[in-house]
Each structure stands twice: as C-alpha cells, then as structure tokens.
Coordinates of C-alpha atoms in Angstrom, one line a residue:
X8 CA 2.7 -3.1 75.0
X9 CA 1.7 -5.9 73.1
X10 CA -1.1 -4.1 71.5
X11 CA 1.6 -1.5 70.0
X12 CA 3.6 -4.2 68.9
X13 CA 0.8 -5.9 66.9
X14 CA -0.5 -2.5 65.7
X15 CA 2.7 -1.6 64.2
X16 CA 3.8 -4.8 62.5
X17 CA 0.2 -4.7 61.0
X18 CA 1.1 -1.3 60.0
X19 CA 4.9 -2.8 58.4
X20 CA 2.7 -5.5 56.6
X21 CA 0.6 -3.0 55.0
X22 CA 3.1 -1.1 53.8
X23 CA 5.5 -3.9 51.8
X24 CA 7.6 -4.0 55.6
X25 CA 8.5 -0.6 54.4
X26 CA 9.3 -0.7 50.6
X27 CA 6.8 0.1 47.7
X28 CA 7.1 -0.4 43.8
X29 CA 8.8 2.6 42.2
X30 CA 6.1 4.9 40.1
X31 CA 8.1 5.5 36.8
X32 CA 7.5 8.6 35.6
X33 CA 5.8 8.8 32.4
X34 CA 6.5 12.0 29.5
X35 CA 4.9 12.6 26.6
X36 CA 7.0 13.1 24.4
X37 CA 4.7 13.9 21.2
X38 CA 1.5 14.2 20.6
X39 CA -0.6 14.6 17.5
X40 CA -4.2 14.8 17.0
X41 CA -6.3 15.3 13.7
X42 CA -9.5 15.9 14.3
X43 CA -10.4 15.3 10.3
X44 CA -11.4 17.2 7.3
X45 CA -14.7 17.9 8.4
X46 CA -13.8 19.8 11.2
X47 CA -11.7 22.1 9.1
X48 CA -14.2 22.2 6.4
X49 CA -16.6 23.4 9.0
X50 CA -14.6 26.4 10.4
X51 CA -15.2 27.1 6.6
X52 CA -10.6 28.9 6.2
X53 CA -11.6 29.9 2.0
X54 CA -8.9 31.8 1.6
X55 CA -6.8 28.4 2.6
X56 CA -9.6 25.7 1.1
X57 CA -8.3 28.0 -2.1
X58 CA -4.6 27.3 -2.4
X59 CA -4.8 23.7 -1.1
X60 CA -7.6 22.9 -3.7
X61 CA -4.7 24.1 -6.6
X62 CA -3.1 21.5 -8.6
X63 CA 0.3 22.7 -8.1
X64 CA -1.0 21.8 -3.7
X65 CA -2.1 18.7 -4.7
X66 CA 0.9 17.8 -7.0
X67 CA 3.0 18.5 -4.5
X68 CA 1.2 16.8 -1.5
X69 CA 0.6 13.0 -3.5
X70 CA 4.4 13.5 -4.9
X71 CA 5.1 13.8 -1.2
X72 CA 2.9 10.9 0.0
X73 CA 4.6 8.6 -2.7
X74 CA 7.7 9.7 -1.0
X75 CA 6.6 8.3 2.6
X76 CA 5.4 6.0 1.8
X77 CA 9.4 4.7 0.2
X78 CA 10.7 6.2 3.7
X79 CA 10.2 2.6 6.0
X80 CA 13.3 1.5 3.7
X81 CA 15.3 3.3 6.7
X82 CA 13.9 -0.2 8.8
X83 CA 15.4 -2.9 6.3
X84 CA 11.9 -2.8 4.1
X85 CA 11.8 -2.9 1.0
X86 CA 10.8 0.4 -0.7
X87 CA 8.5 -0.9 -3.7
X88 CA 7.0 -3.5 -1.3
X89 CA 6.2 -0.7 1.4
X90 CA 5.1 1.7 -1.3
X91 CA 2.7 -0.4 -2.7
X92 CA 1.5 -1.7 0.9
X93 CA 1.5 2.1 3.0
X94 CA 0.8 4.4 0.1
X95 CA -3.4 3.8 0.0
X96 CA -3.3 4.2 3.9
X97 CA -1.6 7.5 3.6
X98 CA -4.0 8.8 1.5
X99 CA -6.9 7.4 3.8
X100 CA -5.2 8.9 6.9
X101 CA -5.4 12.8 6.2
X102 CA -9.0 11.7 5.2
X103 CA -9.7 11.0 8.3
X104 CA -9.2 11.5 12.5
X105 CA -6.6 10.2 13.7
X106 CA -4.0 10.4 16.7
X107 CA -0.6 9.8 17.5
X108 CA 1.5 9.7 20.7
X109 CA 4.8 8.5 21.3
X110 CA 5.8 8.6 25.6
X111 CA 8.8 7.5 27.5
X112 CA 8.9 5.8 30.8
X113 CA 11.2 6.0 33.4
X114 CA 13.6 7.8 30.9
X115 CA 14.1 4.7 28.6
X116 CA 11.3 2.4 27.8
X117 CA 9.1 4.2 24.9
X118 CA 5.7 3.6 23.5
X119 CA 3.6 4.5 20.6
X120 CA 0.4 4.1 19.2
X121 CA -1.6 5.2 16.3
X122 CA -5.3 5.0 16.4
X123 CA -7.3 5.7 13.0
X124 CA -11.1 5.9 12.9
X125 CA -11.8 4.5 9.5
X126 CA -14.9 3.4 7.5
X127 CA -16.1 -0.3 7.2
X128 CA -14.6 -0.5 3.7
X129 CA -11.6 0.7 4.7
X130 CA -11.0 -1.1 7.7
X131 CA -10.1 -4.6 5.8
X132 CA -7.6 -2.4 3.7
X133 CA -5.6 -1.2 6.3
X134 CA -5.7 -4.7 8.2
X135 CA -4.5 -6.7 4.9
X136 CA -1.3 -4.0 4.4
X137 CA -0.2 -3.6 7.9
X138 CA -0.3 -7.7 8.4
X139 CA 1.5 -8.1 5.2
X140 CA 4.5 -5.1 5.8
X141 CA 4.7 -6.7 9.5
X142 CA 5.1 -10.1 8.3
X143 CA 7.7 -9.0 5.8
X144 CA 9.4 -6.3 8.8
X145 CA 9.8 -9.6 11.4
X146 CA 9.9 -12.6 9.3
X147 CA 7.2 -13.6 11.8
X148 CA 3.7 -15.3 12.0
X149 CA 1.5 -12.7 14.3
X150 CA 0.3 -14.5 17.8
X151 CA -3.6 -13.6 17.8
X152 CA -4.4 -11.2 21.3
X153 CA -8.0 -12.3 22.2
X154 CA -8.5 -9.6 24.9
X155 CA -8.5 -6.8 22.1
X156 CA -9.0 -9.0 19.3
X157 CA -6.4 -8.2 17.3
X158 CA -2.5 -9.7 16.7
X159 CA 0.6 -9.1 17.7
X160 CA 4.3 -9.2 16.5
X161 CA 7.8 -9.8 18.3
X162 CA 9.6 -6.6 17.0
X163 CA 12.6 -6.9 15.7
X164 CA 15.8 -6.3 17.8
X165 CA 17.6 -2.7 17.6
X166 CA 14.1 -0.9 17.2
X167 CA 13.7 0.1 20.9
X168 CA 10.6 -2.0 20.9
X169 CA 9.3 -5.0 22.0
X170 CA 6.1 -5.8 20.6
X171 CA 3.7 -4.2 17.5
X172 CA 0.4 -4.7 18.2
X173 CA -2.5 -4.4 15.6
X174 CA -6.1 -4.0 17.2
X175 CA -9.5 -3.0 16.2
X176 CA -12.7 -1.8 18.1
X177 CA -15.9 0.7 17.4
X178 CA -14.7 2.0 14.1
X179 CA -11.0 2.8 15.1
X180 CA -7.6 1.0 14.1
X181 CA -5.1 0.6 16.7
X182 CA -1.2 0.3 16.2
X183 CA 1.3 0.0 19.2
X184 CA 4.6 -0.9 19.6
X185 CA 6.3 -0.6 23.2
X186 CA 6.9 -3.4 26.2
X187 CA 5.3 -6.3 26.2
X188 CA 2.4 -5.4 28.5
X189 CA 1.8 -1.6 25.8
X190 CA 0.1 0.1 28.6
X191 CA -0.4 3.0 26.2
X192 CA -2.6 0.8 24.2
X193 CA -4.7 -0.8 26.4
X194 CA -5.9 2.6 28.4
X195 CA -6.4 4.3 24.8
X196 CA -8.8 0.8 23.9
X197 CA -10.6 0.9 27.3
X198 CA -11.6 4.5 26.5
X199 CA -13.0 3.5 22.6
X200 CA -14.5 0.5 24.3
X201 CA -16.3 2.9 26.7
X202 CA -16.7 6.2 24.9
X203 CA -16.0 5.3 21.9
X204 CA -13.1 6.8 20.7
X205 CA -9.7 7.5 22.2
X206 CA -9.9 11.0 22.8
X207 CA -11.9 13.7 23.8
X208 CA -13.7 14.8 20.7
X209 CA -12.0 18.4 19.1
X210 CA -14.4 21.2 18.4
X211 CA -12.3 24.7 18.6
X212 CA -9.7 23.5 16.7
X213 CA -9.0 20.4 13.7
X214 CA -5.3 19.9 14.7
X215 CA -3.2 19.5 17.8
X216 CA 0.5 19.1 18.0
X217 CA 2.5 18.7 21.7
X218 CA 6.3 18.6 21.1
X219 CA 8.4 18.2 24.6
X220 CA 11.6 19.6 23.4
X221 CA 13.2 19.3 26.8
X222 CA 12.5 15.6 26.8
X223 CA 13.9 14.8 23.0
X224 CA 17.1 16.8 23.8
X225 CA 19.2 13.8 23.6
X226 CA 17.6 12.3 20.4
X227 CA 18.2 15.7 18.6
X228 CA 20.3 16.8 16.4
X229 CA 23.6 19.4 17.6
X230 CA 22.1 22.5 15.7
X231 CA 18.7 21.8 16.9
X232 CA 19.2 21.0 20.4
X233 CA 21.4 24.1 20.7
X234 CA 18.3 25.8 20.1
X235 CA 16.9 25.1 23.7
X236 CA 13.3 24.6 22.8
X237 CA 10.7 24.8 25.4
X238 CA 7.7 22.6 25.4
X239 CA 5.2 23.5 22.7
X240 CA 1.6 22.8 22.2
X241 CA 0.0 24.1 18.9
X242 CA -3.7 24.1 18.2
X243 CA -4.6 24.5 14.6
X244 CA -7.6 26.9 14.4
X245 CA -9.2 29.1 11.9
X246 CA -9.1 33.2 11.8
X247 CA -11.1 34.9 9.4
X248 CA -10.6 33.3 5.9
X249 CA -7.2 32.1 6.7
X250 CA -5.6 28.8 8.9
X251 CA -4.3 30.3 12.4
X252 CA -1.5 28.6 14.9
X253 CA -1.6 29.3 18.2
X254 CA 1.4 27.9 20.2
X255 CA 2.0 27.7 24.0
X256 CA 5.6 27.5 25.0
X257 CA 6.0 26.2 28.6
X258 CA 9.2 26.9 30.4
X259 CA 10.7 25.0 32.7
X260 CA 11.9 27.7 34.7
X261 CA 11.1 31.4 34.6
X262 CA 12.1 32.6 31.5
X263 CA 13.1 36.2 33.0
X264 CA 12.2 38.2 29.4
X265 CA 12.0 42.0 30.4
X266 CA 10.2 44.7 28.2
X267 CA 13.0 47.3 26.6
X268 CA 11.4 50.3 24.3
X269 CA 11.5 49.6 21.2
X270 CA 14.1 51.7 19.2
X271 CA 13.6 51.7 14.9
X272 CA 15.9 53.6 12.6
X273 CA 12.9 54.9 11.2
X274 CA 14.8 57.1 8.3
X275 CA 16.1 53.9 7.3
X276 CA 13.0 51.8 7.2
X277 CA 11.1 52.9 3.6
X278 CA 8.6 51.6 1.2
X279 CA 8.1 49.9 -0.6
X280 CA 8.2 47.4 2.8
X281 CA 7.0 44.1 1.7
X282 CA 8.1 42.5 5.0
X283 CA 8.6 43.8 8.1
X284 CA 10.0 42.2 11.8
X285 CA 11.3 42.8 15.1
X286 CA 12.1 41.2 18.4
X287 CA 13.5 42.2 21.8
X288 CA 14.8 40.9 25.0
X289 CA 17.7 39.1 22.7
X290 CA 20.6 39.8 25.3
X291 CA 20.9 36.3 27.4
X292 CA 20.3 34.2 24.3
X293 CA 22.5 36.2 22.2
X294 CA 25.5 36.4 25.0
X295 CA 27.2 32.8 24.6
X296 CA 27.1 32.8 20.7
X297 CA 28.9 36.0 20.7
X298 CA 31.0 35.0 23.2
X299 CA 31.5 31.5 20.7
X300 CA 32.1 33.8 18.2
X301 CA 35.1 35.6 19.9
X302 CA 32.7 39.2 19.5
X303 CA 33.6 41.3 23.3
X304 CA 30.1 43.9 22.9
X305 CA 29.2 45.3 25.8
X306 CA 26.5 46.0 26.2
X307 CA 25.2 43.1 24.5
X308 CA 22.4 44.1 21.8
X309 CA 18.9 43.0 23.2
X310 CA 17.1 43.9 20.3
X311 CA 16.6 43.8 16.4
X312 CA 14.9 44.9 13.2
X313 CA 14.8 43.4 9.7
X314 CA 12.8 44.8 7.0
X315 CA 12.5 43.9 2.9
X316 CA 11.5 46.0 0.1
X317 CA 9.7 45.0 -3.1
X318 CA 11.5 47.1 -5.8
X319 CA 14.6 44.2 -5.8
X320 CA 14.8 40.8 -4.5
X321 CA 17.7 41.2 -2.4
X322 CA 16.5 44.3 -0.5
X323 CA 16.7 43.0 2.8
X324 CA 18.0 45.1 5.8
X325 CA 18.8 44.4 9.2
X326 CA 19.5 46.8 12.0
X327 CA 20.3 46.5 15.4
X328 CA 20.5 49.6 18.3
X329 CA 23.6 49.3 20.0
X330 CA 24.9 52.1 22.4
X331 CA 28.7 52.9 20.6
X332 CA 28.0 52.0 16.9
X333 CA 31.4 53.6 15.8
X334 CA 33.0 51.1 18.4
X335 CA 30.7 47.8 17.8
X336 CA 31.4 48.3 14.2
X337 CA 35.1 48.0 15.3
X338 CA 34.5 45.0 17.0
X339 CA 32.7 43.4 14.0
X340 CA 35.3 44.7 11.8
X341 CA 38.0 42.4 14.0
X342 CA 36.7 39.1 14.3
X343 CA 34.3 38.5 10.9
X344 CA 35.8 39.6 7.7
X345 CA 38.8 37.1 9.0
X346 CA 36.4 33.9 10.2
X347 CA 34.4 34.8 6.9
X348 CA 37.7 35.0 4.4
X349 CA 39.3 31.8 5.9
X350 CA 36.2 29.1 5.8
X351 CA 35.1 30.8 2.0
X352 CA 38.7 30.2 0.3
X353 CA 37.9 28.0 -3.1
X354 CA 34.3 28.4 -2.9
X355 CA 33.7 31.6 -4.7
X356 CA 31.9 33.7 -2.3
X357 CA 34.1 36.0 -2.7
X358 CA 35.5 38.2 0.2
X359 CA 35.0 40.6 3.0
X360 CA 36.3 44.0 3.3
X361 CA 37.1 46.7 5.8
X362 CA 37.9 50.0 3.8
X363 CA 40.6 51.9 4.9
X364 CA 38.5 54.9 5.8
X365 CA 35.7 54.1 8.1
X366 CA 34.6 51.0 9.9
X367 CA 32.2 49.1 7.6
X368 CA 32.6 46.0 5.9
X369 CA 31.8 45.3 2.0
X370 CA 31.1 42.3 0.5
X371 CA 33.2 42.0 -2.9
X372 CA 33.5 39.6 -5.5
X373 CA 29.4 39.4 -5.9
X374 CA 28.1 39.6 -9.4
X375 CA 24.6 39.6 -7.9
X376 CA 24.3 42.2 -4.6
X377 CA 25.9 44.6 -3.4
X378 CA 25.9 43.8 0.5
X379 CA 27.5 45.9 3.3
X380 CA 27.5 46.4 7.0
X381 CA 28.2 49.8 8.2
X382 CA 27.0 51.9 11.3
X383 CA 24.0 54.6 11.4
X384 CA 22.7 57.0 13.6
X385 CA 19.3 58.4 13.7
X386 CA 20.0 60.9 16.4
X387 CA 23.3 62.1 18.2
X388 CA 22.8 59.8 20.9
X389 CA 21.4 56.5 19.6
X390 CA 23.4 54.5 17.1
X391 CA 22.6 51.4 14.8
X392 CA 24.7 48.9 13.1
X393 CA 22.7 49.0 9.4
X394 CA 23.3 45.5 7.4
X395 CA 21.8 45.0 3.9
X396 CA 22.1 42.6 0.5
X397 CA 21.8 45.7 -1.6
X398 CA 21.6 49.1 -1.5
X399 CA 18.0 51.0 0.0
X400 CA 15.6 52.6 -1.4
X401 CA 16.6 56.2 -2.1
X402 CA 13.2 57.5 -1.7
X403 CA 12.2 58.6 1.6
X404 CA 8.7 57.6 2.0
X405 CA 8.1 56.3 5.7
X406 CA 5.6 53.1 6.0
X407 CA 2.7 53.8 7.4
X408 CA 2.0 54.8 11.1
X409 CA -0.1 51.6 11.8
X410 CA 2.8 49.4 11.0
X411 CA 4.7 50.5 14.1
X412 CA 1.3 51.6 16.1
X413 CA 0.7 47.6 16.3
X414 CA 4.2 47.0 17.7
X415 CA 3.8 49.9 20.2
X416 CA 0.4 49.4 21.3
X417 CA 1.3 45.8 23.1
X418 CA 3.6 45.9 26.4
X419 CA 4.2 42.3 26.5
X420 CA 5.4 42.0 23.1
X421 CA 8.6 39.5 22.2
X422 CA 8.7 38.9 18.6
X423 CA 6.3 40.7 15.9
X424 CA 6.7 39.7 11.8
X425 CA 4.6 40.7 8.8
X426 CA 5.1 39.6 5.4
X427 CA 3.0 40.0 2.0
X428 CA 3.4 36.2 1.5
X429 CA 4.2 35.8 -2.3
X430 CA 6.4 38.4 -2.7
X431 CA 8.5 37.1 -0.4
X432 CA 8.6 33.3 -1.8
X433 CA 9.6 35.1 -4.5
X434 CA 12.2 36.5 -3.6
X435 CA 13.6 34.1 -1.1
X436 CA 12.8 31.8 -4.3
X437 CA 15.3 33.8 -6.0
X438 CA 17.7 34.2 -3.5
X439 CA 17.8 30.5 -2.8
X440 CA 18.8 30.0 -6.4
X441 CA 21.8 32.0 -5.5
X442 CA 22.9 30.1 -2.4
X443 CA 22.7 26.7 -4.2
X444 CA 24.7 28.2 -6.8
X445 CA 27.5 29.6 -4.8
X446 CA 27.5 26.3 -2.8
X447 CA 28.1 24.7 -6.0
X448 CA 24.6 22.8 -5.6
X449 CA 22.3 21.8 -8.0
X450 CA 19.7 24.1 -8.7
X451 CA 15.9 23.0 -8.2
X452 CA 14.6 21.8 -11.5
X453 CA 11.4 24.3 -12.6
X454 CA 9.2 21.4 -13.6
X455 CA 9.4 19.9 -10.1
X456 CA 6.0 20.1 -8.5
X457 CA 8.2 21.9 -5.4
X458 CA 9.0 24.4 -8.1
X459 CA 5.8 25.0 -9.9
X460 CA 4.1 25.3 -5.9
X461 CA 6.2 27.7 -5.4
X462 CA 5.4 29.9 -8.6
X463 CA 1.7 29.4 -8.0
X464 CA 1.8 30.8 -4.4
X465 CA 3.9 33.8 -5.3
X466 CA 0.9 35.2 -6.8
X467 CA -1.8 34.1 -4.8
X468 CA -0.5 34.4 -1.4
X469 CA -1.3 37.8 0.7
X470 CA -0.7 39.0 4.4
X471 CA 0.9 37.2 6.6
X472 CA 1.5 37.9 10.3
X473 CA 3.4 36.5 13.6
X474 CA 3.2 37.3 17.2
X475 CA 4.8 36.2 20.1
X476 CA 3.8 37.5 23.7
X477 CA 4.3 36.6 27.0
X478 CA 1.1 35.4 28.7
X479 CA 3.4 34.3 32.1
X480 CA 6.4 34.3 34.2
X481 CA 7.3 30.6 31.9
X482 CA 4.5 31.2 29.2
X483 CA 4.2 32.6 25.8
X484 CA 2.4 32.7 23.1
X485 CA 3.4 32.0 19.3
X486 CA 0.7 33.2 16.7
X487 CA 0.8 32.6 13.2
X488 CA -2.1 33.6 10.7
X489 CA -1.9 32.5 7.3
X490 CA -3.3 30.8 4.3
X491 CA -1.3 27.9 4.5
X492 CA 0.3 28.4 8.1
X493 CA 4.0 29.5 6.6
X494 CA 6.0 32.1 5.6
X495 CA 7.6 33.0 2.5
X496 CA 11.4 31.6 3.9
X497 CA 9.5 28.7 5.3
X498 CA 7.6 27.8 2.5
X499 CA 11.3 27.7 0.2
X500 CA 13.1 25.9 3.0
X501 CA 9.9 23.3 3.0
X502 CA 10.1 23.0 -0.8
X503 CA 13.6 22.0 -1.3
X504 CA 13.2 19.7 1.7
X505 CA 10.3 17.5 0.1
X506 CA 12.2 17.6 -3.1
X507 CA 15.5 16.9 -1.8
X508 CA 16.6 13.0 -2.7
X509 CA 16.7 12.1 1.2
X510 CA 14.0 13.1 2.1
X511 CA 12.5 12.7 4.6
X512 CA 15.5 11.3 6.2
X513 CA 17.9 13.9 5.2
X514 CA 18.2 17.4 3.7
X515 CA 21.2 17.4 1.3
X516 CA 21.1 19.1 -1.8
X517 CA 23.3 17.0 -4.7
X518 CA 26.1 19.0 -6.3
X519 CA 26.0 20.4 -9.5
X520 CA 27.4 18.1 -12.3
X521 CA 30.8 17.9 -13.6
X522 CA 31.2 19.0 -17.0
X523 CA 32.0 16.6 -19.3
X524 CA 35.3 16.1 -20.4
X525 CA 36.3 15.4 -24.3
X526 CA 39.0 13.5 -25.1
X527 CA 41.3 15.8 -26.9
X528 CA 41.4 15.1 -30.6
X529 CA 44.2 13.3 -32.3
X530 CA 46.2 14.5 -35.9
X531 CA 47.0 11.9 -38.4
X532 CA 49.8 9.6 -37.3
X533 CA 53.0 9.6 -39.5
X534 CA 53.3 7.9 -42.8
X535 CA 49.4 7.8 -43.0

C-alpha cells in the first residue's frame, strides 16, 4: 500500500498536483509574403511586365507610395515628418522580399512583425528612419536588446501593443511590436539565425497572401463582415504571358453547394458580348437578404447571368431563371419601386415605374439610359426575370458555342466571368462618371494619374477570365488570370480609392462645389 501511495503522489507532482499552464491558442490572422522582383521577373508575365512598365502604372504607383507614406498621421505622427522618414523605405520594400504577419493569441493579445531582406547600403537607411519615426511616435529613448542586437521601444498606450522592437541579423530587418516577451519575433530570428531567412524560400509563386476572415469578423466593418468570408490563401503565380491568382477558400463547416443545370436565355444573350458571367447555387446566401428586403419568392432563385455588349456603354443585362416569372415580377413590382422612390426623393435619380399593363418596372427621369426590368420566357415552361441599363442589341447573332461549351464542360463549377478588359474600364469608367454625378459627387479630375491609368488600360488591356470551383466538401477554388490581376469594375473601384482624399483610411468621394453666389447688383440710390 505504501508503494501505491508514493507512486501516485510522484505521479500528482509530475503533473503540477493536477493543474497545467493553459496553451493559448494562437491564429493567424494575416499573412503576406513577397518573394521579390526577381522571382516575378523570372516567371518572365510580358504581357503584365508591359502595362506595369507604362508611365501612366508608374505615375500612379509613386503618387500612391507618397500617399502611405502620409497615412501614419492616423497614430498622432506627423505627416511631412513621416513622409520624408517612410517614403524611401517604401520604395525599397517592393524592391525587395519581404514578409508580414500579424497573429492573435488567446483571442486578445496580437503580434506583428515585418522582416525585410535588404542590401548593406540600405540597411543603415532603414535603421536611421525607423529610430527617428519611433523616437518621435513614443517620445522615448530606445533600451538596446543585446540578445538580437537591436532596440526596443515602450509603445504608446491605446495601440494594442506593448513593445516595438527593431532588430537585425543575416541581411534581414526585423520590426515587431506585441507583448513584452514578442514571441513572434524571436522564433522568426532563430530561423534567419539558422537558415538564414525567416521563411521557407518561394519558387512556384512571387506572392502569398493568407486573410482569416472568420478571425477579423469583429474588427470589420458592417457591410464587409456581412459578407461571411471564409479563410483565404492566394498565391500569386504566372499563366502564359499574364499574372494568375489562385485562391483557396477554407470553410469552416461544409459549405453544402449543390450543382443545378445551368439555364441561359440564350435569345437574349447577343453580340457584340464584351463581358460575360454566371454563377449558381445562390439560394441559401440569397434567402436572408430577400427576406431583409421584405421579397416572399419561392422558390428562391439559385442562379444568375449577367452579360455586356460593346456597341453602348450601358448595355449591361442581367437575367435570372425563376420558375413563375409573371408572378416573381409581381413580387418585385410590390416591394422595390416603393423602397427605391422613398430613399431617392431630392436626389434626382429619378423614379421607378410599374406600367399599368404588364408587370415590369421602368426607370424614368434618366437623361442617360433607358433601364427596365421586365419578365422573359425562352420556352413555355422556363421563365426569366430580364434586367438591363439600356435597351439590347436588336440583332440576333448568338455568341459563340465555346463561350458556353467552357461553362458546361465543368460539373463542379460555382462562379465563371470573362471580360475583354479595356472595354469594360471603359465603360464602367463611364458609368462611374454617372453615379458620382447623380450622387451629386465630384467627378474624378482627367489629369489625375488615377484618370490617365485608366485611359491607358482601356486600350491595352485584353481577356480576362475568373473561375471558381469546388475542389471539397469546405474547399474552393478562386482563379483569376489577368495582366494586372483585376477586372474592369475593379480596376475603377481601385482608382477612385487611391485618389480619393482619405485614402487609405477612407473612401469618400467630396461633393461637388456649390456655385457661387453674386451679390445682386445695386441701382443708383436717390438724389445721386
């Protein structure tokens, strides 16, 4: 008996007497990795070397850098000081590797670090500005860290932080900030220290970005986190002569997508197509915004088209099956032309209308389209509701039987988009123009490098395609192949964005000047 005693209070002492130290968890919450120009340059994209070289690109791209490097005004800095101080390290940085990761522990205390391989002669640089924008951020002499042989800085209260760490070793820069002990740091140091760098080396791909939606939910914004991203992990590769993304979306849970057949009003769809797109399995994350919206469909659609012709600017078409389109159209006819009429009063966007005769609704007081929603059928038993800007094409000529041959041919496909790139900047250029003016916005100024990038890539930029498949039961697969990685909508939403005044901190657009106001004139006063 005394033996079993000893053994098992030998047994409690090896064990804490029961208890052990919690194991936070750790997420990444992003992660950014680029593996420098000469990767890229080696994977040899031309057809993307081509538009970046442009001096509209490169107008853009320093007009932007100037921009960051004003943005640390958001942190009490001061925005010439920083300027002056970040803007040559911005330009060294996309010059170079590099790698970023920010990570949360036990659901509150964050890290981050930034690790830069730089040249000898840049090295001093890069010290010299970060101890001078630090000094001027705390207020605060730096307390030297001999294990890493670099400095550190009590960060300033309200940041989330605790310390900023500045380090050096084999050719690589190091930047922290976290808890005091900046566990992040010290494993990515070991590993320069004993392989020389902080990461394995990239060779199939020059970029990496890991984004863990789920774990930024709170930290989002409303109309982003009602999105419901999953995790995503892009690698940047190279396909053909052209840039190439190819993103994995982990779900945290089944994502329970079923295959439908696809169903096209294929009278309606016509050249000249300049764009073309499609998705399907819609239904459960189209269900609570209808039902937000006060729309009672039943079935709900699971599936959509969209198409845009190049003979106008505004030919864009939409159309969705739906199994009573006489009825659906009633249902639209209900609850939009109201919601639409009552939050447009005083901003002249006119007003919807239901004509008296059939269910459709016109949109009326438009100088510039022509738009309309109205119901179609191909064939007696399939129906679509048809939506468009301005009227379609009136000749009859069918795209081409590849077009849909690519959509068909692939069982596990979500989402499917092909665009000729520069005709659609240009029009989504145009109608952009449009929307700042009804929103009584100020219209992007030509001469601004957004502008003029804009112009240039109108002409110069050909196909574009997107894909997304299902690869598992919580997998897919996002691809996009493109000279510059963007579409034409994305490319117009980017440009007003890094020409906006806020940016990068904010997106709105100033309003358009009042007119100035002359003082009436006065007649001659009596007895003058």
């Amino acid at each position: 008996m005394h033996r079993y005693i000893c053994i098992g209070l030998a047994l409690l002492g090896l064990s804490g007497c029961g208890k052990r130290d919690e194991v936070k968890p750790t997420r990444v919450l992003v992660h950014w990795h680029f593996a420098g120009p000469q990767t890229l340059q080696t994977l040899q994209p031309t057809e993307s070397a081509r538009l970046w070289a442009q001096p509209e690109t490169r107008a853009l791209w320093n007009q932007t850098l100037d921009k960051l490097a004003r943005a640390p005004r958001r942190w009490g800095l001061d925005p010439d000081q920083s300027a002056e101080l970040v803007r040559p390290l911005m330009a060294d940085l996309f010059r170079t590797e590099h790698a970023f990761q920010w990570q949360e522990t036990g659901g509150t205390t964050t890290e981050w670090i930034l690790a830069v391989r730089l040249e000898p002669g840049s090295m001093g640089l890069w010290q010299t500005n970060l101890h001078r924008l630090f000094l001027g951020w705390t207020r605060q002499e730096p307390v030297p860290e001999p294990e890493w042989g670099g400095v550190r800085w009590p960060a300033p209260a309200g940041t989330g932080i605790r310390q900023i760490l500045l380090a050096r070793g084999d050719g690589w820069l190091v930047l922290a900030g976290g808890p005091d002990e900046l566990p992040l740091a010290r494993g990515w140091l070991r590993e320069i220290q004993t392989r020389h760098r902080p990461l394995p080396q990239a060779t199939q791909h020059w970029a990496r970005l890991r984004v863990d939606w789920p774990a930024l939910e709170r930290r989002l914004p409303a109309w982003l986190k009602e999105l419901g991203l999953p995790l995503t992990d892009t690698l940047a590769t190279v396909s053909g002569q052209q840039i190439q993304f190819r993103t994995e979306l982990q779900f945290s849970k089944p994502h329970g997508w079923e295959p439908v057949p696809w169903l096209f009003p294929s009278n309606l769809i016509r050249e000249p197509l300049v764009g073309f797109c499609a998705a399907r399995g819609l239904a459960p994350r189209l269900r609570p915004w209808l039902e937000r919206a006060g729309l009672k469909l039943s079935p709900v659609p699971n599936q959509v088209c969209a198409w845009s012709l190049g003979a106008a600017p505004f030919q864009i078409f939409l159309s969705v099956p739906v199994s009573d389109a006489t009825n659906t159209m009633r249902e639209l006819c209900r609850v939009l032309p109201p919601w639409f009429n009552t939050n447009s009063q005083g901003r002249a966007l006119g007003w919807w209308v239901v004509p008296t005769n059939l269910p459709a609704i016109t949109w009326e007081g438009m100088p510039f389209f022509g738009a309309f929603c109205r119901p179609a059928f191909e064939e007696p038993r399939q129906g679509f509701i048809f939506a468009g800007l301005f009227p379609n094409s009136p000749a009859r000529q069918s795209p081409p039987p590849e077009l849909y041959h690519q959509i068909l041919s692939r069982t596990n496909l979500v989402y499917y988009d092909w665009e000729l790139g520069g005709e659609r900047v240009r029009s989504w250029q145009l109608l952009s123009q449009v929307v700042l003016l009804l929103a009584d916005r100020r219209q992007l100024d030509p001469s601004t490098p957004g502008a003029r990038w804009m112009s240039m890539l109108s002409t110069n930029v050909g196909n574009v395609g997107t894909s997304l498949v299902v690869t598992g039961p919580d997998r897919m697969l996002l691809t996009r192949t493109a000279p510059l990685g963007l579409t034409g909508l994305e490319t117009v939403l980017l440009a007003h964005w890094l020409e906006a005044p806020g940016f990068p901190w904010g997106w709105d657009w100033p309003p358009m000047p009042q007119p100035r106001r002359h003082p009436a004139a006065t007649g001659p006063q009596k007895g003058s």
